[in-house]
Amino acid sequence: MEDNRNDRLVACFCRQCGLTNNGFQMVTARVREYHEDRSLREYTFNRFSHNVSAIVANIEANTQSETGSPISLSPDANMDIDIGDFIIDDAPAPAPSPDAVSSHRLVPFNNEDEVFAVDDDEFVNGELNDNEVINAEDLEFGNDGDIENDVANHDQGTYLDPLPATTPEIYTYQHPLILVVIFLVLFQLHFVSEHLSSIIINFCIVLLQDIYPTASIPTSLATLRRITGFSTLTDSLRKYVSCPRCHSLFLLADPNCPRTCTNDDIRYPNSCQNVLFRTIGNHWKPVKEYSYQPLSSSITRLFMRPSFEAKIEEWRSRSRVADTFYDVFDGDMWREFADRDGHQFVAELQQLLLTLNVDWFGPFENSTYSCGAIYLTVNNLPRSERFKTENVILVGVMPGPREASTSDINHYLRPMVDELLGWYNGKRIVTAEHPDGVRVRLALLNVACDIPAARKVSGFTSHASRCGCHKCHRQFSVFPGTTNLDYSGFDIDNWISRTMEDNREHAEQWRHAETMAERRERERQNGIRWSELHRLQYFDPVRCTIVDPMHNLFLGTAKRMTKVWLSRGFITDTDLQHMQVLTDGILLPPDYVSLKRKIVSGQGFSYMTADDWKSWCIVYSPVVLHGHLERRYLENWLKFVDACRLMVKPSITIDEIQEAATLIHQFCTGVESLYGAEEITPNMHLHMHLDVMIEDFGPLYAYWLFSFERYNGYLKEIDTNQKDSFEATFMKRFLQKTGARDFVRSFEAPN
């Protein structure tokens, strides 16, 4: 039966449709809904425009009566508003009359239609025309992929009313419109897309033109960011062209930047020669781009915070208990880390020790695309402040779609290491507490990554190599008739520890090898590659590359043992159902997550996060495994649980470290005897090195990767067009959001 469209029409009595002879018009239900929404906006807009003049009159009256208490900008050079971006008019804005509200002229609502830029012509058969949708990235980026900073390319409109300057360095703004501009910039950052923000900006322009006929706001978001100083949060970004093949970097601003890769590593006899650019119209665009935030910018921003210098020195006045570790400050490395003269590095003020994290993540669902982030954290900060997002330094976001393999990651580490070399000697910078400048020093304390990333960053071969441990010289044999490595054997008294001196010697041998065959042989013999971190003469890759407890204990062994029980039939589907019922009735302590439906999901224990495995291991498993796992297996498992309970404490004593080491050694030897050598994993071997690591760097809370994983999730939540160079968008948005408070703080509050 043919569909009669007229049967689906409804009567609309809105302002526009009511102008017909009948007083209404037949439209589709969706069009009527749109008209009703528009009428509601008109009603709200008109009422608001009546009241705003009275509000602004009060603001102006208060501003004029409170002389000496203006809203002003700090002299922070990084946050100053460029007064040249405003056209200064000698005539002040006229004061509103007493009857400003009653005599106020309403803004014709057809202006609002222009603001929202949607009319009935954009409806096709009752549907919005998809061709009118504009991608947010298309609004922000020019053809060359860069943020458009060229004012000439933007419609700026006219400018704000006179904003008098008191001195060349400090601009005092008594006009409330500057607050509107700042609000628009921050509101867009946190709540709306750039496309929607353009609608809001245009709406404000229509509104404010009626209130202040001589004033308006620039219509471009990029211009608003620039005139408020917000763009300075990302202005220091250094852009590199990244070779899609070997990951070599070339400074994009370099006039001699090549069009093809010139990397002459021994892997490429005639240099890499991979294409670095492609043409789009009349422009050259990098195939892959890497954005790097210089340490000088990040460190200066941190030190410009009023309380930062006090916080990084709080550790000096901490309470101390003998043989007890509360934080990284109590570890041996903090005390033993020395400068070139043999003095304790942190003996003087403003000496920062950093943790480096590198991690890859999939930014999109149902995609194999992988990009990587490089983070630094400041260990001098209290643990309660150290991992706050605003205190984290995002060094760069490495482009995908695949991870940099083995030594290729050195290209991304090189700019950071170049700066660390200079900061180790110290640089004089202006800080909030020292406006005349103070000497600041930086050094890398440790590398905290999951095992695959840690091996790449610090120059070790993977856990799947015969030299699969970066802490000791043990070489693992292969099970007869297979290619699987045998990680069994826990006679730790016979293990020989690696040393910093041996590590550097083997790294130099690998670096100066003349053929790839020679390099592979060096790797097989020593398990060492050259890393950019070897340029930091003070850095010990062996001692300072930690074993991440989150992956090692929970995502590693806890997950592995559960799979063993399921695969061997030690736990059945019926057991899982009963265990889930028991789990749902357990009251959790703070900082642990519920496993509702997690135990019975999928094939059992599916979709579990690191937090889930932590809760399962420490809280749930000792209770729910009773009666479901054979006694001998359960008793062995509980040794691992008891060891974890000790090691994850916020503070730990020497005796507890030794007790945990004994328990986890008993667990690993028990796994070998109960399940066989084939069930021993690299993580179980690394368990044997955790005790020394805790003595070096303090409790696991000081450096495990739960916080860094959260930062990756933070990046994944940033909206992008999922096209080329979206990693640059990740970088910009992270810097903008973490620097937003610094931006607001740069505006001095009234006295």
Short mmCIF file of C-alpha atoms in Angstrom, two decimals, residues 185-620:
data_model
loop_
_atom_site.label_atom_id
_atom_site.label_comp_id
_atom_site.label_asym_id
_atom_site.label_seq_id
_atom_site.Cartn_x
_atom_site.Cartn_y
_atom_site.Cartn_z
CA VAL A 185 36.98 30.22 25.99
CA LEU A 186 36.79 28.07 29.12
CA PHE A 187 33.19 26.99 28.56
CA GLN A 188 34.02 25.68 25.10
CA LEU A 189 37.07 23.82 26.40
CA HIS A 190 35.12 21.81 28.94
CA PHE A 191 31.60 21.48 27.62
CA VAL A 192 31.00 21.96 23.90
CA SER A 193 32.55 21.26 20.52
CA GLU A 194 34.22 23.99 18.52
CA HIS A 195 31.36 23.99 16.03
CA LEU A 196 28.76 24.49 18.74
CA SER A 197 30.93 27.15 20.35
CA SER A 198 30.69 29.24 17.19
CA ILE A 199 26.91 29.25 17.64
CA ILE A 200 27.25 30.36 21.25
CA ILE A 201 29.73 33.09 20.33
CA ASN A 202 27.41 34.44 17.64
CA PHE A 203 24.51 34.36 20.08
CA CYS A 204 26.52 36.42 22.58
CA ILE A 205 27.45 38.89 19.85
CA VAL A 206 23.79 39.47 18.98
CA LEU A 207 22.96 39.88 22.65
CA LEU A 208 25.83 42.20 23.52
CA GLN A 209 25.43 44.39 20.45
CA ASP A 210 22.05 45.44 21.80
CA ILE A 211 23.41 46.10 25.29
CA TYR A 212 26.67 47.73 24.17
CA PRO A 213 26.11 49.13 20.67
CA THR A 214 29.78 50.16 20.36
CA ALA A 215 31.19 46.80 21.38
CA SER A 216 31.31 43.28 20.04
CA ILE A 217 33.33 40.10 20.45
CA PRO A 218 35.45 38.46 17.74
CA THR A 219 33.53 35.62 16.13
CA SER A 220 36.51 33.28 15.85
CA LEU A 221 37.32 30.94 18.73
CA ALA A 222 40.99 30.99 17.71
CA THR A 223 40.99 34.80 17.97
CA LEU A 224 39.31 34.69 21.38
CA ARG A 225 42.00 32.30 22.60
CA ARG A 226 44.72 34.56 21.28
CA ILE A 227 43.46 37.86 22.69
CA THR A 228 42.94 36.34 26.15
CA GLY A 229 46.37 34.71 26.18
CA PHE A 230 44.86 31.22 26.32
CA SER A 231 46.67 30.20 23.15
CA THR A 232 50.01 30.54 24.95
CA LEU A 233 49.31 27.16 26.57
CA THR A 234 50.02 25.52 23.22
CA ASP A 235 52.11 28.12 21.41
CA SER A 236 55.35 26.47 22.50
CA LEU A 237 54.52 23.12 20.89
CA ARG A 238 57.34 21.97 18.64
CA LYS A 239 56.16 20.08 15.57
CA TYR A 240 58.14 17.33 13.89
CA VAL A 241 57.57 15.29 10.76
CA SER A 242 57.67 11.61 11.73
CA CYS A 243 58.78 9.01 9.21
CA PRO A 244 56.02 6.38 8.89
CA ARG A 245 58.66 3.71 8.32
CA CYS A 246 61.50 4.27 10.82
CA HIS A 247 60.00 7.03 13.04
CA SER A 248 62.88 9.46 12.44
CA LEU A 249 61.95 13.05 13.30
CA PHE A 250 62.54 16.22 11.29
CA LEU A 251 61.69 19.66 12.63
CA LEU A 252 58.78 20.97 10.59
CA ALA A 253 59.87 24.61 11.01
CA ASP A 254 63.31 23.84 9.59
CA PRO A 255 63.53 25.40 6.09
CA ASN A 256 65.75 22.46 5.11
CA CYS A 257 63.26 19.84 6.26
CA PRO A 258 63.59 17.02 3.68
CA ARG A 259 60.70 15.62 1.65
CA THR A 260 61.97 12.05 2.09
CA CYS A 261 63.55 10.41 5.14
CA THR A 262 67.33 10.72 5.34
CA ASN A 263 67.86 8.25 8.21
CA ASP A 264 71.08 6.38 7.42
CA ASP A 265 70.92 3.72 10.14
CA ILE A 266 72.66 0.46 9.21
CA ARG A 267 69.25 -1.06 8.53
CA TYR A 268 69.01 1.17 5.47
CA PRO A 269 72.13 0.95 3.25
CA ASN A 270 71.00 3.87 1.09
CA SER A 271 69.07 5.73 3.82
CA CYS A 272 65.40 5.15 4.57
CA GLN A 273 64.07 7.38 1.75
CA ASN A 274 60.47 6.98 2.86
CA VAL A 275 58.11 9.78 1.74
CA LEU A 276 57.47 12.28 4.54
CA PHE A 277 54.94 14.62 2.91
CA ARG A 278 51.92 14.42 0.69
CA THR A 279 50.29 17.21 -1.27
CA ILE A 280 46.81 18.52 -0.53
CA GLY A 281 45.90 21.16 -3.07
CA ASN A 282 48.82 23.57 -3.11
CA HIS A 283 50.07 22.58 0.33
CA TRP A 284 52.54 20.01 1.63
CA LYS A 285 51.19 18.09 4.61
CA PRO A 286 53.23 15.67 6.78
CA VAL A 287 52.18 12.07 6.45
CA LYS A 288 52.80 11.69 10.20
CA GLU A 289 53.32 14.45 12.73
CA TYR A 290 54.74 14.43 16.26
CA SER A 291 54.03 17.32 18.63
CA TYR A 292 56.56 17.84 21.41
CA GLN A 293 56.06 20.10 24.42
CA PRO A 294 59.46 21.45 25.55
CA LEU A 295 60.33 20.80 29.18
CA SER A 296 61.22 24.46 29.57
CA SER A 297 57.58 25.43 28.98
CA SER A 298 56.14 22.73 31.24
CA ILE A 299 58.55 23.33 34.11
CA THR A 300 58.12 27.10 33.95
CA ARG A 301 54.34 26.72 34.05
CA LEU A 302 54.57 24.52 37.15
CA PHE A 303 56.89 26.93 38.94
CA MET A 304 54.61 29.88 38.19
CA ARG A 305 51.99 28.35 40.50
CA PRO A 306 52.07 30.15 43.86
CA SER A 307 52.19 26.99 46.00
CA PHE A 308 54.33 24.74 43.81
CA GLU A 309 57.71 25.54 45.33
CA ALA A 310 56.38 24.98 48.84
CA LYS A 311 54.87 21.63 47.88
CA ILE A 312 58.03 20.24 46.30
CA GLU A 313 59.91 20.91 49.54
CA GLU A 314 57.33 19.45 51.96
CA TRP A 315 59.12 16.09 51.96
CA ARG A 316 62.03 17.65 53.87
CA SER A 317 59.87 18.17 56.97
CA ARG A 318 58.13 14.76 56.87
CA SER A 319 57.98 12.50 59.92
CA ARG A 320 60.37 9.59 59.67
CA VAL A 321 60.18 6.13 61.22
CA ALA A 322 63.20 3.86 61.18
CA ASP A 323 63.08 0.97 58.69
CA THR A 324 59.72 2.15 57.31
CA PHE A 325 58.97 3.32 53.77
CA TYR A 326 56.13 5.81 53.30
CA ASP A 327 57.02 7.22 49.90
CA VAL A 328 59.76 7.47 47.31
CA PHE A 329 61.62 9.87 49.62
CA ASP A 330 62.35 6.97 51.99
CA GLY A 331 63.85 4.76 49.29
CA ASP A 332 67.57 4.18 48.91
CA MET A 333 67.68 5.81 45.46
CA TRP A 334 66.36 9.13 46.74
CA ARG A 335 69.14 9.27 49.29
CA GLU A 336 71.90 7.87 47.06
CA PHE A 337 71.13 9.78 43.85
CA ALA A 338 74.16 12.06 43.54
CA ASP A 339 75.35 14.82 41.24
CA ARG A 340 78.74 14.96 39.51
CA ASP A 341 80.42 16.13 42.71
CA GLY A 342 79.06 13.21 44.70
CA HIS A 343 76.60 15.34 46.68
CA GLN A 344 72.99 14.28 47.16
CA PHE A 345 71.11 15.69 44.18
CA VAL A 346 68.11 16.90 46.20
CA ALA A 347 70.21 18.43 48.98
CA GLU A 348 69.53 21.91 47.59
CA LEU A 349 66.14 23.49 46.87
CA GLN A 350 64.46 23.43 43.44
CA GLN A 351 66.09 20.12 42.43
CA LEU A 352 63.47 17.85 40.83
CA LEU A 353 63.65 14.10 40.27
CA LEU A 354 61.29 12.84 37.57
CA THR A 355 59.57 9.59 36.63
CA LEU A 356 59.21 8.74 32.93
CA ASN A 357 56.26 6.75 31.62
CA VAL A 358 55.70 5.68 28.02
CA ASP A 359 52.56 3.80 27.09
CA TRP A 360 50.65 2.93 23.94
CA PHE A 361 46.88 2.79 23.78
CA GLY A 362 44.10 2.31 21.27
CA PRO A 363 42.28 5.65 20.90
CA PHE A 364 39.29 4.18 19.08
CA GLU A 365 36.91 1.34 19.78
CA ASN A 366 37.00 -1.66 17.44
CA SER A 367 40.24 -0.50 15.85
CA THR A 368 43.81 -1.79 15.86
CA TYR A 369 45.18 1.75 15.65
CA SER A 370 47.70 2.44 18.43
CA CYS A 371 49.42 5.66 19.45
CA GLY A 372 51.69 6.37 22.41
CA ALA A 373 52.01 8.99 25.12
CA ILE A 374 55.16 10.13 26.94
CA TYR A 375 54.60 11.45 30.47
CA LEU A 376 56.78 12.84 33.25
CA THR A 377 55.80 13.22 36.90
CA VAL A 378 57.56 15.20 39.63
CA ASN A 379 58.50 12.91 42.53
CA ASN A 380 59.26 15.85 44.85
CA LEU A 381 55.54 16.54 45.12
CA PRO A 382 53.56 14.87 47.92
CA ARG A 383 51.93 11.65 46.80
CA SER A 384 48.51 13.31 47.13
CA GLU A 385 49.58 15.89 44.51
CA ARG A 386 52.04 13.95 42.36
CA PHE A 387 49.57 12.22 40.07
CA LYS A 388 46.98 14.95 39.72
CA THR A 389 46.43 15.55 36.03
CA GLU A 390 47.32 19.23 36.31
CA ASN A 391 50.75 18.26 37.71
CA VAL A 392 51.56 15.73 35.00
CA ILE A 393 53.82 16.73 32.12
CA LEU A 394 52.69 15.35 28.76
CA VAL A 395 55.89 15.40 26.71
CA GLY A 396 54.40 14.18 23.44
CA VAL A 397 51.92 11.86 21.74
CA MET A 398 53.59 9.47 19.29
CA PRO A 399 51.66 8.91 16.06
CA GLY A 400 50.25 5.52 15.02
CA PRO A 401 48.99 3.35 13.59
CA ARG A 402 51.61 1.02 15.08
CA GLU A 403 54.02 1.23 17.98
CA ALA A 404 57.60 2.22 17.36
CA SER A 405 59.57 -1.02 17.33
CA THR A 406 62.60 -1.62 19.57
CA SER A 407 65.22 1.10 19.06
CA ASP A 408 62.94 3.27 16.88
CA ILE A 409 61.50 4.78 20.03
CA ASN A 410 64.81 6.59 20.51
CA HIS A 411 63.73 9.16 17.92
CA TYR A 412 60.85 10.27 20.18
CA LEU A 413 63.01 10.26 23.31
CA ARG A 414 65.81 12.35 21.79
CA PRO A 415 64.23 15.85 22.12
CA MET A 416 63.41 15.18 25.77
CA VAL A 417 66.89 13.81 26.53
CA ASP A 418 68.46 16.84 24.82
CA GLU A 419 66.65 19.06 27.30
CA LEU A 420 67.30 16.84 30.32
CA LEU A 421 71.04 17.15 29.67
CA GLY A 422 70.80 20.92 29.97
CA TRP A 423 68.47 20.87 32.96
CA TYR A 424 70.82 18.56 34.89
CA ASN A 425 73.32 21.41 35.06
CA GLY A 426 70.56 23.83 36.02
CA LYS A 427 68.70 26.69 34.37
CA ARG A 428 67.62 30.00 35.82
CA ILE A 429 63.90 30.67 35.46
CA VAL A 430 61.39 33.14 36.87
CA THR A 431 59.03 31.55 39.40
CA ALA A 432 56.08 32.69 41.49
CA GLU A 433 58.29 32.84 44.58
CA HIS A 434 61.38 34.20 42.81
CA PRO A 435 60.41 36.92 40.30
CA ASP A 436 64.11 37.70 39.79
CA GLY A 437 64.81 34.09 38.88
CA VAL A 438 66.16 30.99 40.61
CA ARG A 439 68.28 28.03 39.50
CA VAL A 440 66.27 24.86 38.86
CA ARG A 441 67.71 21.42 38.14
CA LEU A 442 66.04 18.28 36.76
CA ALA A 443 67.12 14.66 36.59
CA LEU A 444 65.44 11.40 35.62
CA LEU A 445 64.98 9.15 38.66
CA ASN A 446 63.27 6.12 37.13
CA VAL A 447 61.34 4.65 34.22
CA ALA A 448 57.88 3.31 35.08
CA CYS A 449 56.23 1.46 32.17
CA ASP A 450 54.72 -1.92 31.48
CA ILE A 451 57.35 -4.52 30.63
CA PRO A 452 57.27 -4.24 26.79
CA ALA A 453 57.48 -0.43 26.88
CA ALA A 454 60.09 -0.39 29.64
CA ARG A 455 62.36 -2.70 27.64
CA LYS A 456 62.12 -0.43 24.57
CA VAL A 457 62.66 2.79 26.49
CA SER A 458 65.63 1.59 28.55
CA GLY A 459 67.28 -0.45 25.81
CA PHE A 460 66.62 -4.06 26.86
CA THR A 461 65.44 -6.95 24.73
CA SER A 462 61.92 -8.25 25.31
CA HIS A 463 60.82 -10.78 27.90
CA ALA A 464 60.54 -13.30 25.05
CA SER A 465 64.31 -13.27 24.49
CA ARG A 466 66.80 -15.60 26.14
CA CYS A 467 68.09 -12.64 28.14
CA GLY A 468 64.53 -11.93 29.26
CA CYS A 469 65.29 -10.17 32.55
CA HIS A 470 66.62 -6.62 32.81
CA LYS A 471 67.62 -7.05 36.45
CA CYS A 472 69.85 -10.14 36.31
CA HIS A 473 72.06 -12.00 33.83
CA ARG A 474 70.01 -15.16 33.85
CA GLN A 475 69.52 -16.68 30.38
CA PHE A 476 66.45 -18.81 29.80
CA SER A 477 66.58 -22.07 27.87
CA VAL A 478 63.97 -23.45 25.49
CA PHE A 479 61.70 -26.40 26.25
CA PRO A 480 62.88 -29.36 24.14
CA GLY A 481 61.07 -29.62 20.82
CA THR A 482 59.46 -26.17 21.15
CA THR A 483 60.29 -22.49 20.83
CA ASN A 484 58.82 -21.72 24.27
CA LEU A 485 61.19 -20.39 26.90
CA ASP A 486 61.54 -22.09 30.26
CA TYR A 487 61.32 -19.43 32.99
CA SER A 488 61.32 -21.94 35.86
CA GLY A 489 63.97 -22.11 38.54
CA PHE A 490 64.03 -19.89 41.61
CA ASP A 491 67.47 -20.48 43.09
CA ILE A 492 67.83 -16.73 43.51
CA ASP A 493 71.05 -16.98 45.52
CA ASN A 494 72.84 -18.01 42.32
CA TRP A 495 71.46 -15.20 40.17
CA ILE A 496 74.00 -12.56 39.11
CA SER A 497 72.70 -9.00 39.07
CA ARG A 498 73.32 -6.71 36.12
CA THR A 499 75.40 -3.60 36.76
CA MET A 500 75.31 -0.09 35.35
CA GLU A 501 78.87 -0.44 34.05
CA ASP A 502 78.19 -3.69 32.16
CA ASN A 503 74.99 -2.23 30.78
CA ARG A 504 76.74 0.81 29.30
CA GLU A 505 79.52 -1.29 27.84
CA HIS A 506 77.08 -3.65 26.11
CA ALA A 507 74.97 -0.72 24.88
CA GLU A 508 78.02 0.89 23.28
CA GLN A 509 78.93 -2.40 21.60
CA TRP A 510 75.44 -2.62 20.11
CA ARG A 511 75.53 1.03 19.04
CA HIS A 512 78.84 0.71 17.17
CA ALA A 513 78.05 -2.60 15.50
CA GLU A 514 78.67 -2.37 11.76
CA THR A 515 76.01 -4.81 10.57
CA MET A 516 72.54 -5.88 11.63
CA ALA A 517 73.84 -9.42 12.11
CA GLU A 518 76.36 -8.15 14.64
CA ARG A 519 73.66 -6.21 16.46
CA ARG A 520 71.40 -9.26 16.67
CA GLU A 521 74.28 -11.31 18.07
CA ARG A 522 74.94 -8.63 20.71
CA GLU A 523 71.27 -8.71 21.66
CA ARG A 524 71.32 -12.51 21.93
CA GLN A 525 74.41 -12.49 24.13
CA ASN A 526 73.65 -9.52 26.38
CA GLY A 527 70.00 -8.56 25.98
CA ILE A 528 71.03 -4.90 25.60
CA ARG A 529 70.44 -2.21 22.96
CA TRP A 530 71.48 1.41 22.89
CA SER A 531 68.89 3.80 24.31
CA GLU A 532 68.78 7.58 24.27
CA LEU A 533 68.67 7.34 28.06
CA HIS A 534 72.27 6.11 27.99
CA ARG A 535 73.24 9.70 27.13
CA LEU A 536 72.23 10.60 30.70
CA GLN A 537 75.48 9.58 32.37
CA TYR A 538 73.91 9.56 35.83
CA PHE A 539 71.03 7.25 34.87
CA ASP A 540 71.24 3.54 35.75
CA PRO A 541 68.88 1.66 33.39
CA VAL A 542 69.21 -1.56 35.41
CA ARG A 543 68.35 -0.22 38.82
CA CYS A 544 66.04 2.58 37.71
CA THR A 545 63.80 0.66 35.29
CA ILE A 546 61.12 -0.54 37.66
CA VAL A 547 58.93 -3.63 37.45
CA ASP A 548 55.41 -2.24 37.37
CA PRO A 549 53.41 -3.99 40.12
CA MET A 550 50.06 -3.34 38.44
CA HIS A 551 50.98 -5.42 35.39
CA ASN A 552 53.33 -7.77 37.20
CA LEU A 553 51.05 -8.81 40.06
CA PHE A 554 47.47 -8.24 38.98
CA LEU A 555 47.28 -8.15 35.18
CA GLY A 556 50.07 -10.71 35.19
CA THR A 557 50.07 -13.50 37.77
CA ALA A 558 46.55 -13.05 39.21
CA LYS A 559 45.04 -13.21 35.74
CA ARG A 560 47.33 -16.05 34.67
CA MET A 561 46.47 -18.33 37.59
CA THR A 562 42.75 -17.84 37.08
CA LYS A 563 43.10 -18.88 33.44
CA VAL A 564 45.06 -21.96 34.51
CA TRP A 565 42.28 -23.03 36.88
CA LEU A 566 39.64 -22.54 34.20
CA SER A 567 41.58 -24.23 31.39
CA ARG A 568 42.39 -27.27 33.55
CA GLY A 569 38.82 -27.63 34.77
CA PHE A 570 39.69 -26.89 38.40
CA ILE A 571 36.83 -24.36 38.40
CA THR A 572 33.62 -25.19 36.50
CA ASP A 573 30.77 -23.04 35.20
CA THR A 574 28.71 -24.09 38.21
CA ASP A 575 31.52 -22.92 40.48
CA LEU A 576 31.57 -19.58 38.69
CA GLN A 577 27.85 -19.07 39.24
CA HIS A 578 28.14 -19.83 42.96
CA MET A 579 31.26 -17.68 43.30
CA GLN A 580 29.43 -14.76 41.70
CA VAL A 581 26.62 -15.05 44.26
CA LEU A 582 29.15 -15.00 47.09
CA THR A 583 30.98 -12.07 45.52
CA ASP A 584 27.81 -9.97 45.25
CA GLY A 585 27.29 -10.28 49.01
CA ILE A 586 30.73 -9.06 50.09
CA LEU A 587 31.05 -5.54 51.50
CA LEU A 588 34.16 -3.93 50.01
CA PRO A 589 36.70 -1.76 51.83
CA PRO A 590 37.53 1.65 50.33
CA ASP A 591 39.62 1.79 47.13
CA TYR A 592 38.37 -1.57 45.86
CA VAL A 593 35.89 -2.12 43.03
CA SER A 594 32.92 -4.45 42.76
CA LEU A 595 32.99 -7.51 40.48
CA LYS A 596 29.27 -7.62 39.75
CA ARG A 597 28.73 -9.98 36.78
CA LYS A 598 32.49 -9.98 36.09
CA ILE A 599 33.15 -13.53 37.33
CA VAL A 600 30.48 -15.15 35.14
CA SER A 601 31.02 -12.91 32.12
CA GLY A 602 32.26 -14.50 28.89
CA GLN A 603 34.27 -17.64 29.54
CA GLY A 604 34.76 -16.49 33.13
CA PHE A 605 36.57 -13.43 34.49
CA SER A 606 36.25 -11.63 31.16
CA TYR A 607 36.59 -7.86 30.66
CA MET A 608 38.53 -7.44 33.92
CA THR A 609 40.60 -4.31 34.49
CA ALA A 610 43.67 -3.98 36.70
CA ASP A 611 41.47 -2.62 39.51
CA ASP A 612 39.18 -5.63 39.10
CA TRP A 613 42.07 -8.07 39.38
CA LYS A 614 43.39 -6.24 42.42
CA SER A 615 39.99 -6.57 44.13
CA TRP A 616 39.69 -10.21 43.09
CA CYS A 617 43.13 -11.10 44.37
CA ILE A 618 43.15 -9.30 47.72
CA VAL A 619 39.48 -9.18 48.77
CA TYR A 620 37.33 -11.71 46.94
#
